[in-house]
Short mmCIF file of C-alpha atoms in Angstrom, two decimals:
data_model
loop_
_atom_site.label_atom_id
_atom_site.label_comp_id
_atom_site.label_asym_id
_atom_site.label_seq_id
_atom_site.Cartn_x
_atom_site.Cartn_y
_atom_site.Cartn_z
CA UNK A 26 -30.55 43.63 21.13
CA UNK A 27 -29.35 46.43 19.03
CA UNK A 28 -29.74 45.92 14.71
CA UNK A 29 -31.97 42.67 15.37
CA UNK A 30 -35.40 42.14 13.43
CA UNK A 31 -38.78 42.27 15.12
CA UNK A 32 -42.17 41.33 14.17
CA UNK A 33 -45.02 43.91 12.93
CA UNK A 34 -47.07 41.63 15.76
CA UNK A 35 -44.51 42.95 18.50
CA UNK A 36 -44.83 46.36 16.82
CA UNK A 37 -48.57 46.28 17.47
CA UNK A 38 -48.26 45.39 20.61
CA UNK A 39 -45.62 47.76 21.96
CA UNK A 40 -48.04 50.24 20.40
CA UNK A 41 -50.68 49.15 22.54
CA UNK A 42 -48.72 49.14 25.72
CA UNK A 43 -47.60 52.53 24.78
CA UNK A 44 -51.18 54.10 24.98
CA UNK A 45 -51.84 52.66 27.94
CA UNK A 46 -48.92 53.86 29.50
CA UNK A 47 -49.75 57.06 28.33
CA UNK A 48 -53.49 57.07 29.28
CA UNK A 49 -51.40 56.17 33.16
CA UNK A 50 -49.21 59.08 33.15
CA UNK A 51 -52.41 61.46 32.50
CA UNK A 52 -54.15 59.48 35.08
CA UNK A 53 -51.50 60.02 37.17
CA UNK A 54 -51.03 63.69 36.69
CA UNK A 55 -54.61 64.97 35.37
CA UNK A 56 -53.26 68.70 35.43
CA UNK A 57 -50.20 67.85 32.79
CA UNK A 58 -49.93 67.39 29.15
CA UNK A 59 -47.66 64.65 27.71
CA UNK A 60 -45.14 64.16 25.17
CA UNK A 61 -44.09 60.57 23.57
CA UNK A 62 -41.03 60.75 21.50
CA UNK A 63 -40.24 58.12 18.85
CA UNK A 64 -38.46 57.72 16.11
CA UNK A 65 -39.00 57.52 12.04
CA UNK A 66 -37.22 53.85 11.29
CA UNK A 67 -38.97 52.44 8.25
CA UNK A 68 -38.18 48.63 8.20
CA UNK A 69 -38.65 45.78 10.69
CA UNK A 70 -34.87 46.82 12.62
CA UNK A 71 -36.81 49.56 14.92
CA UNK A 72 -34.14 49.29 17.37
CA UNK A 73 -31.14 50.44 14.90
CA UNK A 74 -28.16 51.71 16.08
CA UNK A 75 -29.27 54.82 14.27
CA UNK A 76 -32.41 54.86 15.75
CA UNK A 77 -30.86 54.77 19.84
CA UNK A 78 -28.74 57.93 18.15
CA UNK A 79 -30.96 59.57 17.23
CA UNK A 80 -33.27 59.29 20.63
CA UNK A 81 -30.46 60.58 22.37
CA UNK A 82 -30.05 63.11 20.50
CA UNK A 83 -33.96 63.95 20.23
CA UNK A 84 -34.25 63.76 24.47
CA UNK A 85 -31.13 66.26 24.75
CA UNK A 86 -32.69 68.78 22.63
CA UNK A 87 -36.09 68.19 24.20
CA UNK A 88 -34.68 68.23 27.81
CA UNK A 89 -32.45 71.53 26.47
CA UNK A 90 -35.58 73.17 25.24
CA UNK A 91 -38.34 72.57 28.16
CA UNK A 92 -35.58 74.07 30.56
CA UNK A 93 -35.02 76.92 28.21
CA UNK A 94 -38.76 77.21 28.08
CA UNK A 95 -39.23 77.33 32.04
CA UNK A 96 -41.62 74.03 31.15
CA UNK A 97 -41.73 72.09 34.30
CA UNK A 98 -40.90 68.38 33.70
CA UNK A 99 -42.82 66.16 36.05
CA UNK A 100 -41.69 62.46 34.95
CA UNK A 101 -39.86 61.09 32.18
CA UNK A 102 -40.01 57.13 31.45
CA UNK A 103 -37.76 55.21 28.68
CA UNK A 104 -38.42 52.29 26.67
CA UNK A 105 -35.79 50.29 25.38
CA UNK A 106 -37.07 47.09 23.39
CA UNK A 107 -36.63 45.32 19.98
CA UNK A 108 -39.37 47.29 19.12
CA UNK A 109 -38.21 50.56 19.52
CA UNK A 110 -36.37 52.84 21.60
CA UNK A 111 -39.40 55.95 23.37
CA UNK A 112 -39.60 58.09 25.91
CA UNK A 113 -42.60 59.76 27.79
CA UNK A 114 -42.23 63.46 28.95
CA UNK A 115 -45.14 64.31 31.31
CA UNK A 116 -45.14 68.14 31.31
CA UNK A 117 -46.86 71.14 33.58
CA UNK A 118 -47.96 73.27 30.39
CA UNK A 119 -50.40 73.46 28.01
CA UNK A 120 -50.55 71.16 24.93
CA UNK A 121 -50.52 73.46 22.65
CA UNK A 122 -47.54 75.27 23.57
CA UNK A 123 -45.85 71.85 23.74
CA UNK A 124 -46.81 70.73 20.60
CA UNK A 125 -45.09 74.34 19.22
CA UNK A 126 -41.71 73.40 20.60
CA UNK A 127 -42.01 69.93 19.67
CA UNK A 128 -43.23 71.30 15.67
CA UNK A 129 -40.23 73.46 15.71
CA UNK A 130 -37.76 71.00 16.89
CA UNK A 131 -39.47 68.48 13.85
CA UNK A 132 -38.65 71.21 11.15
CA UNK A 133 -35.90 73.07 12.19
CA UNK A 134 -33.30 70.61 13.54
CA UNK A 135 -31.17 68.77 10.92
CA UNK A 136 -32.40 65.14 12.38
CA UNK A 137 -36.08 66.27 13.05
CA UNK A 138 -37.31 64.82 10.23
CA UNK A 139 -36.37 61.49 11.55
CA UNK A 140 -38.00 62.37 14.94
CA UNK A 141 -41.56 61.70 16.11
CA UNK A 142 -42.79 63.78 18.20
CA UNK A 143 -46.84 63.45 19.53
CA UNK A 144 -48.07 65.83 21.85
CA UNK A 145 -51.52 64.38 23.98
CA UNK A 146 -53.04 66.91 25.90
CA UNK A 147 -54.79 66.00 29.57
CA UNK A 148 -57.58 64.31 27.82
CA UNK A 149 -54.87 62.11 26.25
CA UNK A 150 -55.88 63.05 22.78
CA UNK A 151 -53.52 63.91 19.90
CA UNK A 152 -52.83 67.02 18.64
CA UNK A 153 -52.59 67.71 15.03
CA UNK A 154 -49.94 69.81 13.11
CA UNK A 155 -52.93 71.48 11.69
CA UNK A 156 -53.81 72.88 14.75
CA UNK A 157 -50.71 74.98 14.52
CA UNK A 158 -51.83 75.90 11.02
CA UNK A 159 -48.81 74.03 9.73
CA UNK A 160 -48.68 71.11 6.82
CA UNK A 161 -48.10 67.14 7.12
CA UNK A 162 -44.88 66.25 7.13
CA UNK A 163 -42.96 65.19 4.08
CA UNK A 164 -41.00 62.07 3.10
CA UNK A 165 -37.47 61.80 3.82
CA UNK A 166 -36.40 61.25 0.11
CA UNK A 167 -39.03 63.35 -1.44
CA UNK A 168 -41.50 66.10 -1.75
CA UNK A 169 -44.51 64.15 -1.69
CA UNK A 170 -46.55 63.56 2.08
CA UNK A 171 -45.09 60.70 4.04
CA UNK A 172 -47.70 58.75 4.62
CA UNK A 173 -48.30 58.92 1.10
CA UNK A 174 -45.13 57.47 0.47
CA UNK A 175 -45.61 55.17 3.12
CA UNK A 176 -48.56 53.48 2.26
CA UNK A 177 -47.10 53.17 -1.67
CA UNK A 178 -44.08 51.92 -0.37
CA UNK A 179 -42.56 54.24 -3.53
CA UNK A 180 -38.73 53.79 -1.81
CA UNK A 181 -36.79 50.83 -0.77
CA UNK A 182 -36.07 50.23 2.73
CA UNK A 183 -32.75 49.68 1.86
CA UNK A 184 -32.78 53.25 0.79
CA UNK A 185 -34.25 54.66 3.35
CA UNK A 186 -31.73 52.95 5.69
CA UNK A 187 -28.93 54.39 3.77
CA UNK A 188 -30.55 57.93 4.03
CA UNK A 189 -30.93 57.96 7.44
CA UNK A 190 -27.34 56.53 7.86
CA UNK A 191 -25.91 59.22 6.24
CA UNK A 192 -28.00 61.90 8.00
CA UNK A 193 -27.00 60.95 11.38
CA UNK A 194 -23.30 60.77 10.40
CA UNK A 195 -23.17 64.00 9.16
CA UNK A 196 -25.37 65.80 12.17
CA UNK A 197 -24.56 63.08 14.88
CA UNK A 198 -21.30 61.46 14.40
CA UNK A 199 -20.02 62.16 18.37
CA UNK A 200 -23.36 60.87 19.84
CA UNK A 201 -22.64 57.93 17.55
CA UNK A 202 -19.04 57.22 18.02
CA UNK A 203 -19.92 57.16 21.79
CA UNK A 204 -22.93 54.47 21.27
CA UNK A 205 -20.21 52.19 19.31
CA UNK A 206 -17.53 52.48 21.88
CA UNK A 207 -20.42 51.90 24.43
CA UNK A 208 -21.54 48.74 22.72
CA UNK A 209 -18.12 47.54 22.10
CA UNK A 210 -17.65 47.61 25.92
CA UNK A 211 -20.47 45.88 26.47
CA UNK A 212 -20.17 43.18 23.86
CA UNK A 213 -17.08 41.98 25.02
CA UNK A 214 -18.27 42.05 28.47
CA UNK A 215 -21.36 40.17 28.05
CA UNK A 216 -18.96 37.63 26.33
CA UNK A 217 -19.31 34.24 27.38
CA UNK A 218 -17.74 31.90 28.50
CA UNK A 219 -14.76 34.14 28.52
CA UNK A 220 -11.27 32.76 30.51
CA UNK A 221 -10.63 34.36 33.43
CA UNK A 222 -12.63 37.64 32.85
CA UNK A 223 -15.53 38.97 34.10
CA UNK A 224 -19.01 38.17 32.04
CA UNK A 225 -22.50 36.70 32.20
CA UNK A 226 -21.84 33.69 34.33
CA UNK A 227 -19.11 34.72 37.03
CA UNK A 228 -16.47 37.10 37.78
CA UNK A 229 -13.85 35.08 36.35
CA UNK A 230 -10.68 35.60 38.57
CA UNK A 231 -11.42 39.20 39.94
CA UNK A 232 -13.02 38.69 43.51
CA UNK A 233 -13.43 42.72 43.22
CA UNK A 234 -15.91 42.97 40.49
CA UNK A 235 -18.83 41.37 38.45
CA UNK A 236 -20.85 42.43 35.65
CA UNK A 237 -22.69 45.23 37.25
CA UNK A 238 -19.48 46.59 38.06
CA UNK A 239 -18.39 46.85 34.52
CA UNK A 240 -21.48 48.43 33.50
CA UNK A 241 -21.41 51.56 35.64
CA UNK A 242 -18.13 51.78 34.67
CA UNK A 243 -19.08 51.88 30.81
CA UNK A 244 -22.17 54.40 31.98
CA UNK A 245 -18.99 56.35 33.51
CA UNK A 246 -16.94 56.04 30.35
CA UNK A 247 -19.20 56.94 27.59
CA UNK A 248 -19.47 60.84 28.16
CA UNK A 249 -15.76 61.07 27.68
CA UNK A 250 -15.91 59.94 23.97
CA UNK A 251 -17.17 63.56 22.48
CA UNK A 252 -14.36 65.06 24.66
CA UNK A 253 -11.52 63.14 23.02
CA UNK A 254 -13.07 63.41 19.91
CA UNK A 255 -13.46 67.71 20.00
CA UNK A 256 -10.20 67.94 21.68
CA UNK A 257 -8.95 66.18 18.48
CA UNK A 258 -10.95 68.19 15.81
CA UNK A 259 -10.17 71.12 17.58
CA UNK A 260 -6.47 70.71 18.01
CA UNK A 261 -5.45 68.84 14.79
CA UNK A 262 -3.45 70.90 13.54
CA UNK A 263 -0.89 71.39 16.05
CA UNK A 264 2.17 68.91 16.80
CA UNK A 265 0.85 65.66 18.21
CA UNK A 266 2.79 64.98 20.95
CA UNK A 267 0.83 68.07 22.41
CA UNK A 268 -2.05 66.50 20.94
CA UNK A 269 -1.64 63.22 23.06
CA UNK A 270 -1.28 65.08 25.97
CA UNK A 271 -4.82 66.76 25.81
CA UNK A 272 -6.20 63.27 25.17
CA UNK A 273 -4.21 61.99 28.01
CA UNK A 274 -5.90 64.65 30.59
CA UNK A 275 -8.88 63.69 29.18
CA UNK A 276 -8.01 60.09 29.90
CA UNK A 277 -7.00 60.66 33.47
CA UNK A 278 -10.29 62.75 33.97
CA UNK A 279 -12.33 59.49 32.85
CA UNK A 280 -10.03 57.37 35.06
CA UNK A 281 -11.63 59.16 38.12
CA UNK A 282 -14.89 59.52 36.74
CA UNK A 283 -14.49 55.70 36.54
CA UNK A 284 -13.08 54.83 39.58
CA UNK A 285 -16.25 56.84 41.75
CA UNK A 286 -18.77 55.11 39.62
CA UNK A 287 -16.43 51.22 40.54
CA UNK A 288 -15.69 52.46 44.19
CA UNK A 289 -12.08 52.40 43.59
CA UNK A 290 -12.01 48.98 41.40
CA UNK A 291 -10.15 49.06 38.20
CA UNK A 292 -12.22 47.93 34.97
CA UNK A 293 -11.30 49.87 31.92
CA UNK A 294 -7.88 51.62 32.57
CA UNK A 295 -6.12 49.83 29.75
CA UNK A 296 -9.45 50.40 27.27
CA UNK A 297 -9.60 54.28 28.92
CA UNK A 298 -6.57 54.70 26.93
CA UNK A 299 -7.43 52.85 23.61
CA UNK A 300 -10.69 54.46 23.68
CA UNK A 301 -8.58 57.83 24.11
CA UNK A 302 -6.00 57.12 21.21
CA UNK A 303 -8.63 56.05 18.84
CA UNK A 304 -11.16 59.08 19.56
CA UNK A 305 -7.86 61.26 18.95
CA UNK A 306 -7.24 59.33 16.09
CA UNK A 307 -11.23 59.93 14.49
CA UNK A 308 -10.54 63.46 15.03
CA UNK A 309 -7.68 64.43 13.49
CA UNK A 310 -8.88 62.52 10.69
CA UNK A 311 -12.10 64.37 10.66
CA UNK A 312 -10.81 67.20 11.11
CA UNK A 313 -8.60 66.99 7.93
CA UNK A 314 -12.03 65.76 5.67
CA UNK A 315 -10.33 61.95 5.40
CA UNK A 316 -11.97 58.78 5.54
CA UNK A 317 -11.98 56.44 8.67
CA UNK A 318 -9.95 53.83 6.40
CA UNK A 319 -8.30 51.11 8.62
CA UNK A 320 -5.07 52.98 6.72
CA UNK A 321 -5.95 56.36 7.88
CA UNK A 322 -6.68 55.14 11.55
CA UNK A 323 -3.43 53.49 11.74
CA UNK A 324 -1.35 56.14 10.26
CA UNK A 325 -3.01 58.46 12.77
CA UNK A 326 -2.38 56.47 15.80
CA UNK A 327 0.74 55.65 15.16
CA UNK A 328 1.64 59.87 15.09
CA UNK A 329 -0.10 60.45 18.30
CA UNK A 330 1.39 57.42 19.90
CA UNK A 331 5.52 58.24 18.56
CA UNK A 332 7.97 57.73 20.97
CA UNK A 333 5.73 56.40 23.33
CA UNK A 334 7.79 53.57 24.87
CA UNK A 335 11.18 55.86 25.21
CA UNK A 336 8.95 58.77 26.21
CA UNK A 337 7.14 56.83 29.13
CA UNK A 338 9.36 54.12 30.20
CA UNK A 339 12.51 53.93 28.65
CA UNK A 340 13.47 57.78 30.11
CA UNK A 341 11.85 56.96 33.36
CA UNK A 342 14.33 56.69 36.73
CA UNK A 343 12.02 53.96 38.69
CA UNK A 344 9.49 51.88 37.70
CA UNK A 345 6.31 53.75 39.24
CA UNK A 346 3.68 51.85 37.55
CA UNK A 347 2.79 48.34 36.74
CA UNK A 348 3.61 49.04 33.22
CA UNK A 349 6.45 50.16 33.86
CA UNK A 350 7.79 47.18 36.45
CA UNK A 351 6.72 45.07 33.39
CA UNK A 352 8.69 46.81 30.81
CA UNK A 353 11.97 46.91 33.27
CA UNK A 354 11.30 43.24 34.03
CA UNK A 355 10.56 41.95 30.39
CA UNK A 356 12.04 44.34 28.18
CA UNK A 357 7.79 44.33 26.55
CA UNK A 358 6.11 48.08 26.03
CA UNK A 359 2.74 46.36 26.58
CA UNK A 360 0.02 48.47 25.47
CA UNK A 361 2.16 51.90 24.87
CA UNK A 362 4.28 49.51 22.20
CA UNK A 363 0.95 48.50 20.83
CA UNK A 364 -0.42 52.14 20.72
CA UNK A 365 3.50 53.05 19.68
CA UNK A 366 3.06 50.24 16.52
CA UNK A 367 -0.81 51.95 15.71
CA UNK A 368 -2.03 49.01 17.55
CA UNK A 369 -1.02 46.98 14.47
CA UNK A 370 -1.79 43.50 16.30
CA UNK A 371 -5.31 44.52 16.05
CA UNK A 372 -5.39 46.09 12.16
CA UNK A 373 -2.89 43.17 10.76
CA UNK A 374 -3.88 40.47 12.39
CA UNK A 375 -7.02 40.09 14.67
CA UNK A 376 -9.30 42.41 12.95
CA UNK A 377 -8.45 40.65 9.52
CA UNK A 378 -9.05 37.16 11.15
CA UNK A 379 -12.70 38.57 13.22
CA UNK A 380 -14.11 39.60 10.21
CA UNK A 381 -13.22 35.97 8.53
CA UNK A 382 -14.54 34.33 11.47
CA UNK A 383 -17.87 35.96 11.26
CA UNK A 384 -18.18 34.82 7.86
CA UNK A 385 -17.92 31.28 8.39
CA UNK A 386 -19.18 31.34 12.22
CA UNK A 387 -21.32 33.93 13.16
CA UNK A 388 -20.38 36.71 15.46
CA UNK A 389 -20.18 35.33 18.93
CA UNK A 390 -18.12 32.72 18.23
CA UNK A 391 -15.44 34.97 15.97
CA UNK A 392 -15.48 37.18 19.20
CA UNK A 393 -14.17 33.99 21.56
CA UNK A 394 -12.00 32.78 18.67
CA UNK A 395 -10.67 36.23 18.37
CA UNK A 396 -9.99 36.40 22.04
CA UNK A 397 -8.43 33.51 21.93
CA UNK A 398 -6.05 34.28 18.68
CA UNK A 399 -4.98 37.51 20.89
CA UNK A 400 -4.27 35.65 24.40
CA UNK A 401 -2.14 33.52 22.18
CA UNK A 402 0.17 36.76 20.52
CA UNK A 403 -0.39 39.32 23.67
CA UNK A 404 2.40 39.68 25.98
CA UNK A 405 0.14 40.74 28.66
CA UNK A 406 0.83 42.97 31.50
CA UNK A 407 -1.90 41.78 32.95
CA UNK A 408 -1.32 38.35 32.79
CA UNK A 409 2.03 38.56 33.68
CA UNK A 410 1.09 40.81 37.24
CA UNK A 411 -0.68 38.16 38.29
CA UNK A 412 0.76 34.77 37.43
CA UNK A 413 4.49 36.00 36.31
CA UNK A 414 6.25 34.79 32.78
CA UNK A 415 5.11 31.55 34.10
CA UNK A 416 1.43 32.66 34.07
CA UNK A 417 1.95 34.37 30.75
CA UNK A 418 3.42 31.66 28.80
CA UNK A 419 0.56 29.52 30.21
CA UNK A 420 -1.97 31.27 28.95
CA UNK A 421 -0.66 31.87 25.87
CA UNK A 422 0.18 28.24 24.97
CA UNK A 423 -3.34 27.24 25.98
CA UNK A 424 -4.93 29.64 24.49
CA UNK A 425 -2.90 28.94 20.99
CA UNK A 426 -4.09 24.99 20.98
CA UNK A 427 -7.25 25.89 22.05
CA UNK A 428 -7.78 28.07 19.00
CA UNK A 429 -6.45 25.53 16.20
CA UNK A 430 -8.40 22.41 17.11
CA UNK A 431 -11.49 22.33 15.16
CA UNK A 432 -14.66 21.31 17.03
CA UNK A 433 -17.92 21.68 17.35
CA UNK A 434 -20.19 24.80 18.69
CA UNK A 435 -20.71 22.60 21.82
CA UNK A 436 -17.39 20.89 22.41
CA UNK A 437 -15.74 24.24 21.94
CA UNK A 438 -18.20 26.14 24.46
CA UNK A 439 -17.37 23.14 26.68
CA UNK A 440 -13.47 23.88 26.27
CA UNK A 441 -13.75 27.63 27.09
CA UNK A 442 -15.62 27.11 30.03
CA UNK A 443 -13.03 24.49 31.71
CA UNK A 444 -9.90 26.60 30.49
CA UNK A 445 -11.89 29.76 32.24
CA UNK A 446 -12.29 27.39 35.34
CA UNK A 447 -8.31 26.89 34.99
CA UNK A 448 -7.58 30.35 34.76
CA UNK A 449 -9.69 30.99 37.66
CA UNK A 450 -7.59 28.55 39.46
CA UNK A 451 -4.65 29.88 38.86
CA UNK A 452 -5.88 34.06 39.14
CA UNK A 453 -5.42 34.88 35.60
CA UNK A 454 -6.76 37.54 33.52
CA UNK A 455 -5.99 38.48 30.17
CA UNK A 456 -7.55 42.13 30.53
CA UNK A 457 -5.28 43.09 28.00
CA UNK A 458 -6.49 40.86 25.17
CA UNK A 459 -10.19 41.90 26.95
CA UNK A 460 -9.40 45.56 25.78
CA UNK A 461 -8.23 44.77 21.80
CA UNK A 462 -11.16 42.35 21.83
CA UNK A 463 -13.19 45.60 22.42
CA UNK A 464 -11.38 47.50 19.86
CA UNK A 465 -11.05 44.30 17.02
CA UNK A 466 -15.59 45.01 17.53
CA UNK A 467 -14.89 48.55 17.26
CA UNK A 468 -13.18 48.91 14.35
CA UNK A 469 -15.23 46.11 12.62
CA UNK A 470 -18.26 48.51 13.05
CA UNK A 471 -16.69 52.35 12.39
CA UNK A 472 -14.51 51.80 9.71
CA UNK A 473 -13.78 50.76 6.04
CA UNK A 474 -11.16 48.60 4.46
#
């Protein structure tokens, strides 16, 4: 739903249903005054990844401030839609004094600009920034009044875009990097057909979880991002084996935040500790004023990650993990080898071939080609916990003919969904190529060749 086009006749009418929501709320609570937050997005994309940002990071400062302010907060209702992310605030205080907050938080926060903030008071009208004795508000690129700028259309959208970008990574890059990990969770989640894993049509061959599962585990997850990424920034100077260490604490602390919000089922271990690595990785790089350059990430990885095999398993006494009973069985690191290497399957070879595929065939299907290309080269522990070498080498054979026989959209759909009903069969999962699936979206969307 995120970065798709809508229609200025949707626009209308989520503006409609908006005021009548809000004429509810004051019907509802006749003592209260209201505030409806929105944001600035000038083009037809209202619900930009920007934009959802930049709510978030409106509604924390809001909630901050009315708690600062003793304000008491009655309800607050979200609206997520094509049209627009919103939120109503229905307040006990007087309009005017919630219009001040909401005036200062418009011109003195470094995103405010971006943020619009109406203030109705219990007679559900508007109140003006006049009132406060204070001028309109100007245009993001310029000193002239916004709406005069509006109406003139004087700037490109395509500038305006690029403005905003810019703003929200400088002032919001952690709220950002943890909507992008979010949304890489999901996307390959909401996958389908997928073999053998979990997504919109079944639980593939986990009898312990489903789709809802997943996504209180990502809800779980996602607060953990800005963690790994301060720890990083505010450690990267020191050696990074200490370095990995913090993020690994970190990691385990998500790991039981996780597990509560599954009731003890197991969903994103492996991608806790790719999500962990990379966040590390962003902030050490940040930290030293570098770009996020598929190089740079790498590079970075690859120090945190040094030794990682001889550290974990090789200079263990017994194998105490399932990692470990499949590195002492197969002589493969799994995913510390991959984190060891600077997860170099996904840089060299399925990020490369993702960003081809969507090229010639559209996202979806470069995601399920992509998963397929990494069943196919992934000696998975998963895999192999479940169905053996013989269960690995399976998988990876199918998965390997599967990918290099050129079909159509339907006839290849049709091909997934009986080699997921095979894998079912036979209680295979290749959660391992689910994770770098996750990570090949990632990548594609935070950094630059």
């Amino acid at each position: 739903m995120i970065d798709q086009p809508t229609t200025l006749e949707a626009i209308l009418h989520a503006k409609e249903e908006r005021a009548l929501k809000q004429k509810k709320l004051l019907c509802d609570y006749p003592l209260a005054s209201l505030i409806s937050l929105c944001i600035n997005t000038p083009s037809l994309i209202k619900l930009s990844h920007e934009a959802v940002v930049l709510h978030n990071v409106a509604t924390q400062v809001l909630l901050e401030r009315l708690h600062k302010e003793g304000i008491e907060l009655l309800v607050c209702q979200c609206s997520f839609a094509p049209t627009g992310v919103e939120s109503l605030f229905t307040c006990k205080a007087e309009a005017k004094r919630l219009k001040a907050l909401a005036c200062e938080i418009e011109n003195t926060h470094p995103l405010g600009r971006l943020m619009d903030i109406d203030v109705l008071d219990k007679t559900g009208r508007i109140l003006s920034r006049s009132e406060l004795g204070l001028s309109k508000r100007q245009c993001f690129l310029c000193e002239e009044e916004a709406q005069v700028c509006a109406r003139a259309q004087r700037h490109p959208y395509e500038m305006l875009q690029a403005h905003i970008k810019a703003m929200v990574e400088k002032h919001a890059f952690e709220h950002s990097l943890a909507l992008w990990c979010e949304r890489a969770m999901q996307k390959e989640v909401e996958l389908t057909p997928k073999p053998g894993l979990v997504d919109k049509a079944n639980s593939g061959a986990h009898r312990d979880m489903n789709i809802d599962t997943f996504y209180a585990s990502i809800h779980a997850i996602t607060p953990f991002v800005a963690q790994w990424l301060q720890t990083a920034q505010a450690y990267a100077h020191e050696e990074a084996k200490q370095s990995f260490q913090r993020l690994r604490a970190i990691g385990v602390a998500c790991e039981k935040a996780m597990f509560e919000a599954t009731k003890g089922v197991n969903t994103h271990k492996g991608m806790i500790f790719c999500l962990a690595v990379l966040c590390g990785a962003i902030g050490r790089i940040k930290a030293q004023g570098e770009r996020l350059t598929c190089k740079n990430l790498n590079a970075q990885m690859k120090v945190l990650c040094h030794n990682l095999v001889e550290d974990d398993l090789v200079h263990v006494n017994a194998p105490n993990s399932a990692g470990a009973r499949f590195f002492y069985e197969t002589k493969s690191g799994g995913i510390r080898e991959i984190a060891q290497s600077g997860f170099a399957i996904v840089f060299e070879i399925a990020l490369p071939f993702f960003k081809a595929s969507v090229e010639e065939e559209g996202e979806e299907r470069a995601l399920q080609k992509t998963l397929l290309l990494l069943m196919s080269r992934l000696d998975d522990s998963t895999l192999w916990s479940r169905g053996g070498m013989e269960g690995l080498a399976y998988t990876k054979t199918k998965a390997a003919a599967l990918l290099h026989v050129n079909m159509e959209h339907e006839k290849f759909e049709e091909c997934l969904r009986a080699f997921d009903t095979e894998m079912i069969e036979k209680n295979l999962s290749p959660g391992g190529s689910a994770d770098l699936l996750a990570m090949t979206w990632l990548l594609a969307k935070i950094s630059v060749a």
